[in-house]
PDB file of N, CA and C in Angstrom:
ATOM      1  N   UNK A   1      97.418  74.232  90.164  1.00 44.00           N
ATOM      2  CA  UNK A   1      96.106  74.168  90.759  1.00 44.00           C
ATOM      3  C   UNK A   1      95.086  73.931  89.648  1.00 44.00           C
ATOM      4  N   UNK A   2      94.436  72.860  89.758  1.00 51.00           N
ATOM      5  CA  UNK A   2      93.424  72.507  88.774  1.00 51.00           C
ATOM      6  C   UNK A   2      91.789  73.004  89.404  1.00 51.00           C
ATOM      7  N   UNK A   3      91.141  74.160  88.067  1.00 51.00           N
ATOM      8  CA  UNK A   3      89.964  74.748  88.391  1.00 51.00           C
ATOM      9  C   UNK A   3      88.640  73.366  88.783  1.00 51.00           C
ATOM     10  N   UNK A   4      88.134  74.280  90.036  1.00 52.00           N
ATOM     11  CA  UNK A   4      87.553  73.374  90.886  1.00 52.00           C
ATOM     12  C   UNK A   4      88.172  73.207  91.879  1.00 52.00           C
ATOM     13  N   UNK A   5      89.701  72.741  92.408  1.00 60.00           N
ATOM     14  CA  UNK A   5      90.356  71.925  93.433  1.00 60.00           C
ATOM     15  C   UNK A   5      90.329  73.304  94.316  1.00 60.00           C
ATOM     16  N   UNK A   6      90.288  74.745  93.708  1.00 73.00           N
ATOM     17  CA  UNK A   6      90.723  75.527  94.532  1.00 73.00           C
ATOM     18  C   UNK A   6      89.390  76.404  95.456  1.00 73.00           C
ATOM     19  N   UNK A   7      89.730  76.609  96.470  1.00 85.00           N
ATOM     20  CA  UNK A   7      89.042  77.491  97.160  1.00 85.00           C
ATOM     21  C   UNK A   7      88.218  78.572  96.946  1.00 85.00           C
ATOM     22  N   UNK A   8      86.995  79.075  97.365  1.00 88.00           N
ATOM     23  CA  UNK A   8      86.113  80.265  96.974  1.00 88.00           C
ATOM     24  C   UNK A   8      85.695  80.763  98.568  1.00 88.00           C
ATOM     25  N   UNK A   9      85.086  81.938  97.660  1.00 92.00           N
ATOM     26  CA  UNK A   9      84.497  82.877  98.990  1.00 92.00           C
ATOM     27  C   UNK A   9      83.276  83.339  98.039  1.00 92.00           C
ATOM     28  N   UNK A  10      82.421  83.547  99.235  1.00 96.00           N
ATOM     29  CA  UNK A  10      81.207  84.224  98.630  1.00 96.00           C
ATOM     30  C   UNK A  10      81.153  85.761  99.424  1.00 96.00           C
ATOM     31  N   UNK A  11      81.170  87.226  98.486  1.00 97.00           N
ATOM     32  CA  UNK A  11      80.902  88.114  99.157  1.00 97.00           C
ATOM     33  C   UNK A  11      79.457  88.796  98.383  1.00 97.00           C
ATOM     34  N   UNK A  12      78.740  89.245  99.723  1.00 98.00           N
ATOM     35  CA  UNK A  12      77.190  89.838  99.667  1.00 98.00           C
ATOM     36  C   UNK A  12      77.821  91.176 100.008  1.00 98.00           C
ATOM     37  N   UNK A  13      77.633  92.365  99.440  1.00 98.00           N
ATOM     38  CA  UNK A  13      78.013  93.715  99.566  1.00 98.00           C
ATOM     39  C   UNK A  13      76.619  94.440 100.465  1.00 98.00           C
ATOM     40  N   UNK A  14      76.305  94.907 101.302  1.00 97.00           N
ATOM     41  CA  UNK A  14      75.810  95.339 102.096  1.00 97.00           C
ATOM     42  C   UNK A  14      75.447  97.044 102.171  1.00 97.00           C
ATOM     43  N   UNK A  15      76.503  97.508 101.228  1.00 97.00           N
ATOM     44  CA  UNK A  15      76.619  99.476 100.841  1.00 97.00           C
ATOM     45  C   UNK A  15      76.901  98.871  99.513  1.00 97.00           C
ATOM     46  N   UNK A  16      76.701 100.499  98.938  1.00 97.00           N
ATOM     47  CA  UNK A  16      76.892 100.619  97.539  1.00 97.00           C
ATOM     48  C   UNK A  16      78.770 100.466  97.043  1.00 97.00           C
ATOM     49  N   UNK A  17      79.206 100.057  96.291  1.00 97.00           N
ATOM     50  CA  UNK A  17      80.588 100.708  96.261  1.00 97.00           C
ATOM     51  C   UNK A  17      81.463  99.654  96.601  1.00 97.00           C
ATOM     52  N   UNK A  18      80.867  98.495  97.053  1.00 97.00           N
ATOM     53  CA  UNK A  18      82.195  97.746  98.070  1.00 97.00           C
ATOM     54  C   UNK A  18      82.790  97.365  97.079  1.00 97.00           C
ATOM     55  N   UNK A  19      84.231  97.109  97.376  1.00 96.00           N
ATOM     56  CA  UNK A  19      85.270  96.728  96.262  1.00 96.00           C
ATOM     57  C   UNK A  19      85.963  95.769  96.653  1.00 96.00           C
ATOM     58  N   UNK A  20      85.975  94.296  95.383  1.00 94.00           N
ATOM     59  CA  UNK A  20      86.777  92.984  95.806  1.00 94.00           C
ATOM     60  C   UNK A  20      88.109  92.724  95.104  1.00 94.00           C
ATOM     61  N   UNK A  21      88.770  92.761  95.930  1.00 92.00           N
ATOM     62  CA  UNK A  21      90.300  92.894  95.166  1.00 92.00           C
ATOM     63  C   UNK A  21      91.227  91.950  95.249  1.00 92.00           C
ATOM     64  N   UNK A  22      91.455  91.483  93.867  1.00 87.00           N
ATOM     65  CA  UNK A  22      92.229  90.239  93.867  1.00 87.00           C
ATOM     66  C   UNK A  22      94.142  90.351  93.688  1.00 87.00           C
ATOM     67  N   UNK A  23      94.741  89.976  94.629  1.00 88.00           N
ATOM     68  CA  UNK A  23      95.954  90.026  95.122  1.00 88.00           C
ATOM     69  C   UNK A  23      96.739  89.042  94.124  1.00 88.00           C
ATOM     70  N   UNK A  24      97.833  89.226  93.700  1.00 84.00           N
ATOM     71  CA  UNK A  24      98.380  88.207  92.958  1.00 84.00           C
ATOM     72  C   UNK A  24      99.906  87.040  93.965  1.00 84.00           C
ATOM     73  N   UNK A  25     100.082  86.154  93.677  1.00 76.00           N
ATOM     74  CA  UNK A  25     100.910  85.469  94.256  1.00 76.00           C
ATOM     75  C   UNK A  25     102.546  85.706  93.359  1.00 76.00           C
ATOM     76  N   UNK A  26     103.183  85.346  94.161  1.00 74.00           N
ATOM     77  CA  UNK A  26     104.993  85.148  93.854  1.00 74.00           C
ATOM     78  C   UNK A  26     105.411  86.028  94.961  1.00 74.00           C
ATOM     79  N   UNK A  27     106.150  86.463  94.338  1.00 77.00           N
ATOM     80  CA  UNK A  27     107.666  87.375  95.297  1.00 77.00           C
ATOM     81  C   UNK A  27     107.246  88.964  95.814  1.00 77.00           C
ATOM     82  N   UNK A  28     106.656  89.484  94.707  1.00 76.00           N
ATOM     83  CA  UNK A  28     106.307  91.027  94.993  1.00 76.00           C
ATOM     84  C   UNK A  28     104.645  90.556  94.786  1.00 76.00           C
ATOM     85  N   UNK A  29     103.605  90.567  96.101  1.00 74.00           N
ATOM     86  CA  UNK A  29     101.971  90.944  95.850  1.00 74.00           C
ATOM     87  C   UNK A  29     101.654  92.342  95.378  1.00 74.00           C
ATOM     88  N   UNK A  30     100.703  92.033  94.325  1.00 79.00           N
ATOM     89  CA  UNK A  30     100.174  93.347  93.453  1.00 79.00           C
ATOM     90  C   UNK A  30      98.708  93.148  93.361  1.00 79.00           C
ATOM     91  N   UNK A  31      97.924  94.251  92.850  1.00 75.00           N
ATOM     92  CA  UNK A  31      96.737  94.504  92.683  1.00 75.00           C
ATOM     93  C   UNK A  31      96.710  94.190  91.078  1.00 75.00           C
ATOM     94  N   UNK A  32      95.754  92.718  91.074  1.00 82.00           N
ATOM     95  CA  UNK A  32      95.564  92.319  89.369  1.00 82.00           C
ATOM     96  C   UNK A  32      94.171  92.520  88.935  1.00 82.00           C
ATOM     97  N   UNK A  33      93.534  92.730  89.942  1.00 85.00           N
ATOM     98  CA  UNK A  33      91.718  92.430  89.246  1.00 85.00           C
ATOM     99  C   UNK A  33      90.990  93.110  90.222  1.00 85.00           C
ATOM    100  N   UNK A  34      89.964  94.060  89.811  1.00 92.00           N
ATOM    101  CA  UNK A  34      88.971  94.803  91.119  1.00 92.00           C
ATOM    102  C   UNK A  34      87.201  94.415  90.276  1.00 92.00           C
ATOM    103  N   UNK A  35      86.749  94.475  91.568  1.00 93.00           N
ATOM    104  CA  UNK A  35      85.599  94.701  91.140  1.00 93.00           C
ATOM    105  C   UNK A  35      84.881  95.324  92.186  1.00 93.00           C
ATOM    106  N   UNK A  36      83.828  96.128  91.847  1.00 97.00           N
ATOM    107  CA  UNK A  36      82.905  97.190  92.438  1.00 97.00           C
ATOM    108  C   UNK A  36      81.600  96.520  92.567  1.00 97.00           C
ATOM    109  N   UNK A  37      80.993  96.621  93.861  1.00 97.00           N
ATOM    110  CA  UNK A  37      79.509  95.658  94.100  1.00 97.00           C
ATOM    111  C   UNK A  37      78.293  96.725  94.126  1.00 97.00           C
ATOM    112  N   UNK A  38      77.523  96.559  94.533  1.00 98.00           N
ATOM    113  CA  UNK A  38      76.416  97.749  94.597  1.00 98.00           C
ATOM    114  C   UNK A  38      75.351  96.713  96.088  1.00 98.00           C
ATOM    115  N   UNK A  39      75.146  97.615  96.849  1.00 98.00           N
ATOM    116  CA  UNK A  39      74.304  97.091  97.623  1.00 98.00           C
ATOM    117  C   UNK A  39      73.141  95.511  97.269  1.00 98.00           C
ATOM    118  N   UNK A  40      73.408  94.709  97.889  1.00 97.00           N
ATOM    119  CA  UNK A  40      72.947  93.229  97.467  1.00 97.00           C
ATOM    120  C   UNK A  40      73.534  92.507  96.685  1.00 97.00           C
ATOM    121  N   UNK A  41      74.564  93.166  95.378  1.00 98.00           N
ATOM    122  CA  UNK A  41      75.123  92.492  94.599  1.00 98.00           C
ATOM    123  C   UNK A  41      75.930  91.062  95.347  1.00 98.00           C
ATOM    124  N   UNK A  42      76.232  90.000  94.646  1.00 97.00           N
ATOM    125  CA  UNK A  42      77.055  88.652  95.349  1.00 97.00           C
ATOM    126  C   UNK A  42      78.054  88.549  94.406  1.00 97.00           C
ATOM    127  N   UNK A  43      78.992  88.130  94.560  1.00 95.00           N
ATOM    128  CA  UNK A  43      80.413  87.744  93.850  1.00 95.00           C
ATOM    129  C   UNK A  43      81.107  86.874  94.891  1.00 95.00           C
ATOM    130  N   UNK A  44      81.016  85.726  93.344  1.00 94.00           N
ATOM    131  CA  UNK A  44      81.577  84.343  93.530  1.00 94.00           C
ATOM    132  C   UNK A  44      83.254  84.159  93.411  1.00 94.00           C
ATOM    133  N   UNK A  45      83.977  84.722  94.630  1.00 90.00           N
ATOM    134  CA  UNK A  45      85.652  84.953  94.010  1.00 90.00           C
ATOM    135  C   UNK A  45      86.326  83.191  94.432  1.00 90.00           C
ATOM    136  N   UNK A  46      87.246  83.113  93.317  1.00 86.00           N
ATOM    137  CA  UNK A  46      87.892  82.225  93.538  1.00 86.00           C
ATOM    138  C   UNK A  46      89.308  81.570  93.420  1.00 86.00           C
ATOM    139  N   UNK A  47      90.396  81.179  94.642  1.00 83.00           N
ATOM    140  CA  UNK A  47      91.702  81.300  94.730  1.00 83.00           C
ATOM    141  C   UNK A  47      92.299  80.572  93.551  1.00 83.00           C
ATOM    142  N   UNK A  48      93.397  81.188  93.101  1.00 82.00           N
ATOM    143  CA  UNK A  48      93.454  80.038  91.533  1.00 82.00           C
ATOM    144  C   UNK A  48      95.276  80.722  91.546  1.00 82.00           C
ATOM    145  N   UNK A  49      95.879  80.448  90.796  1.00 81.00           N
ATOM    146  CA  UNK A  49      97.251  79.925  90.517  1.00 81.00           C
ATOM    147  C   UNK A  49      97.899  81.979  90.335  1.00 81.00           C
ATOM    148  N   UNK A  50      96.968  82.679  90.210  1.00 80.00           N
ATOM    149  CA  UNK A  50      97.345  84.005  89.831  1.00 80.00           C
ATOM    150  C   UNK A  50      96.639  84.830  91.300  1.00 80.00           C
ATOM    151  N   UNK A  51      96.313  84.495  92.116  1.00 81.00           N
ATOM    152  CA  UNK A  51      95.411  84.946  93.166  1.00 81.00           C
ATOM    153  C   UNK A  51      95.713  84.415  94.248  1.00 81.00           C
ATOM    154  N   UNK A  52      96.105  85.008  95.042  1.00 84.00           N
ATOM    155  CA  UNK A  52      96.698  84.289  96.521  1.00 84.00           C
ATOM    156  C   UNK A  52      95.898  84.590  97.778  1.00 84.00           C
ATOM    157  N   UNK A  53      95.514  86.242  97.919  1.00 87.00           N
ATOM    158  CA  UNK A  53      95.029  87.207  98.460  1.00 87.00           C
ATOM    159  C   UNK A  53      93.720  87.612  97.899  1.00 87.00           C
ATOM    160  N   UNK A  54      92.490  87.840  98.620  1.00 89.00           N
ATOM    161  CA  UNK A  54      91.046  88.739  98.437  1.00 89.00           C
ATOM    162  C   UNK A  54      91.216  89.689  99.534  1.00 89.00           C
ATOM    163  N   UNK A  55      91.108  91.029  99.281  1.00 91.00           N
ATOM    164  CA  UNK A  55      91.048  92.222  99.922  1.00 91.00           C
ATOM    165  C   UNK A  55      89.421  92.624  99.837  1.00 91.00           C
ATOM    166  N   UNK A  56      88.954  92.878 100.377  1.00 94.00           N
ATOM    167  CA  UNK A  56      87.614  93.242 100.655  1.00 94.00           C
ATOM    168  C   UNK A  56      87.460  94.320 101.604  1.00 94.00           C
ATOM    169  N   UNK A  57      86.832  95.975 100.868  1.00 95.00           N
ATOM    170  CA  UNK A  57      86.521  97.351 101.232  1.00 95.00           C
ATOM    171  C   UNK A  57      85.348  97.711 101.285  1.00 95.00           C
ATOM    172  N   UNK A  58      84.845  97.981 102.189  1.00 96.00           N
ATOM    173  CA  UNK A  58      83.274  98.420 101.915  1.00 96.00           C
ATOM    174  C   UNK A  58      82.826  97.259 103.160  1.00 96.00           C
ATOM    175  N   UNK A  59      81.185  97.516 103.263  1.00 97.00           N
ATOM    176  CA  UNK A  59      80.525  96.818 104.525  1.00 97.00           C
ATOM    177  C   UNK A  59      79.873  95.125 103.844  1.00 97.00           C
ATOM    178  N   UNK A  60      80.353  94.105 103.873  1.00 98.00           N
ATOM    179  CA  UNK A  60      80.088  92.882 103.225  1.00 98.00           C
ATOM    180  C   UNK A  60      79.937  92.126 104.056  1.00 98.00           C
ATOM    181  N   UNK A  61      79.200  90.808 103.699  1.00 98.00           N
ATOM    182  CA  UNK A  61      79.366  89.751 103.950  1.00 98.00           C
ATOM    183  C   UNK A  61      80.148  88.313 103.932  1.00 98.00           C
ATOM    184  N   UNK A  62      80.835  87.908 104.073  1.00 97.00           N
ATOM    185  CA  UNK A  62      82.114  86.998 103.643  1.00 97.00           C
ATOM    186  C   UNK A  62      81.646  85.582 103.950  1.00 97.00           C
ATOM    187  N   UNK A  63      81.378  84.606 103.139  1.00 97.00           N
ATOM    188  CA  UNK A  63      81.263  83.444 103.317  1.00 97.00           C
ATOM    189  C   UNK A  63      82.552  82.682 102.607  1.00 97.00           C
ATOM    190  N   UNK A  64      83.011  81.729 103.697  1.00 94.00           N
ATOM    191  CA  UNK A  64      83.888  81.104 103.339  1.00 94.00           C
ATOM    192  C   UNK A  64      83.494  78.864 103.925  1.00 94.00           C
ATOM    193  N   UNK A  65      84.708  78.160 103.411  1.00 93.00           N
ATOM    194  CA  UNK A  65      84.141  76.966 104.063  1.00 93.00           C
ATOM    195  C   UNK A  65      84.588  76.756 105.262  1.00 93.00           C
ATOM    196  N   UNK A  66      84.887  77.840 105.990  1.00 94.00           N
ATOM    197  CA  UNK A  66      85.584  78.060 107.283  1.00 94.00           C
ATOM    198  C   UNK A  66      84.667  78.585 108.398  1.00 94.00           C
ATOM    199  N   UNK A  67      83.512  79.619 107.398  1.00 96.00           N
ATOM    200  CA  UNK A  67      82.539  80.298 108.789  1.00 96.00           C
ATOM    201  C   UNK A  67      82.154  81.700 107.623  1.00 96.00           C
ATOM    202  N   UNK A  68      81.068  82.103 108.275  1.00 97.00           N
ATOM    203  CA  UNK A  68      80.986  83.511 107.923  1.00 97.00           C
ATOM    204  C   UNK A  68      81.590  84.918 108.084  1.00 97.00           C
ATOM    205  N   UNK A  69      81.884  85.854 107.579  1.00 96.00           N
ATOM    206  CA  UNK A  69      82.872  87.262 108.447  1.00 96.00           C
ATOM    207  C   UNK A  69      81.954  88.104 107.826  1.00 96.00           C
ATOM    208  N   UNK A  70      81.417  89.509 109.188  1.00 97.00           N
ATOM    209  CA  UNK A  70      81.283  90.613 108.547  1.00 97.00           C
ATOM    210  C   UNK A  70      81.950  91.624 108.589  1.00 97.00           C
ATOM    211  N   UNK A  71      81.891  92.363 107.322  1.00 94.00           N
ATOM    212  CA  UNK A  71      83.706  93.242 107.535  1.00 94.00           C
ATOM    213  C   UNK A  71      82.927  94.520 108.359  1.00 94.00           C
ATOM    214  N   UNK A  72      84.095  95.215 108.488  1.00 86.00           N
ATOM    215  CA  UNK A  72      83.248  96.637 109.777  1.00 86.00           C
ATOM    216  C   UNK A  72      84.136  97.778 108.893  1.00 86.00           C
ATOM    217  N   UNK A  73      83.037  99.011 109.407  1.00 73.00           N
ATOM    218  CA  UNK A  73      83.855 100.446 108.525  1.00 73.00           C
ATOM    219  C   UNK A  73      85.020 100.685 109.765  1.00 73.00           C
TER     220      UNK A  73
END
C-alpha cells in the first residue's frame, strides 16, 4: 500500500477521554497504537499496511468517504 492510496477517517471526540485504537493486520489482530482525545480534539487516522482495524471508545464523531457515524455510550 503506497501512502496516500490508502483510506482515512476523521474522528471529532465529543467527551473528554475518547480513545482511537489502531488494530493491526495478519493472522492474530492486536492493539499497536492508542491515542486519547479531549473534548473537540480531531484525529486524522489512516489505514496503511500495519492497520487494518480503528476501534473507537468514547462519544465521537466519525467521518469517513462513505458517510458520517456517531458512536453512542
Amino acid at each position: 500500500m503506497e501512502p496516500g492510496n490508502s483510506d482515512y477517517i476523521v474522528v471529532k471526540a465529543k467527551e473528554q477521554g475518547v480513545q482511537v485504537i489502531g488494530l493491526t493486520r495478519g493472522q492474530d489482530t492486536k492493539f499497536h497504537h492508542m491515542e486519547k482525545l479531549d473534548r473537540g480534539e480531531v484525529l486524522i487516522a489512516q489505514f496503511t499496511d500495519h492497520t487494518s482495524a480503528i476501534k473507537i471508545r468514547g462519544r465521537a464523531t466519525v467521518l469517513t468517504k462513505y458517510g458520517t457515524v456517531e458512536t453512542e455510550n
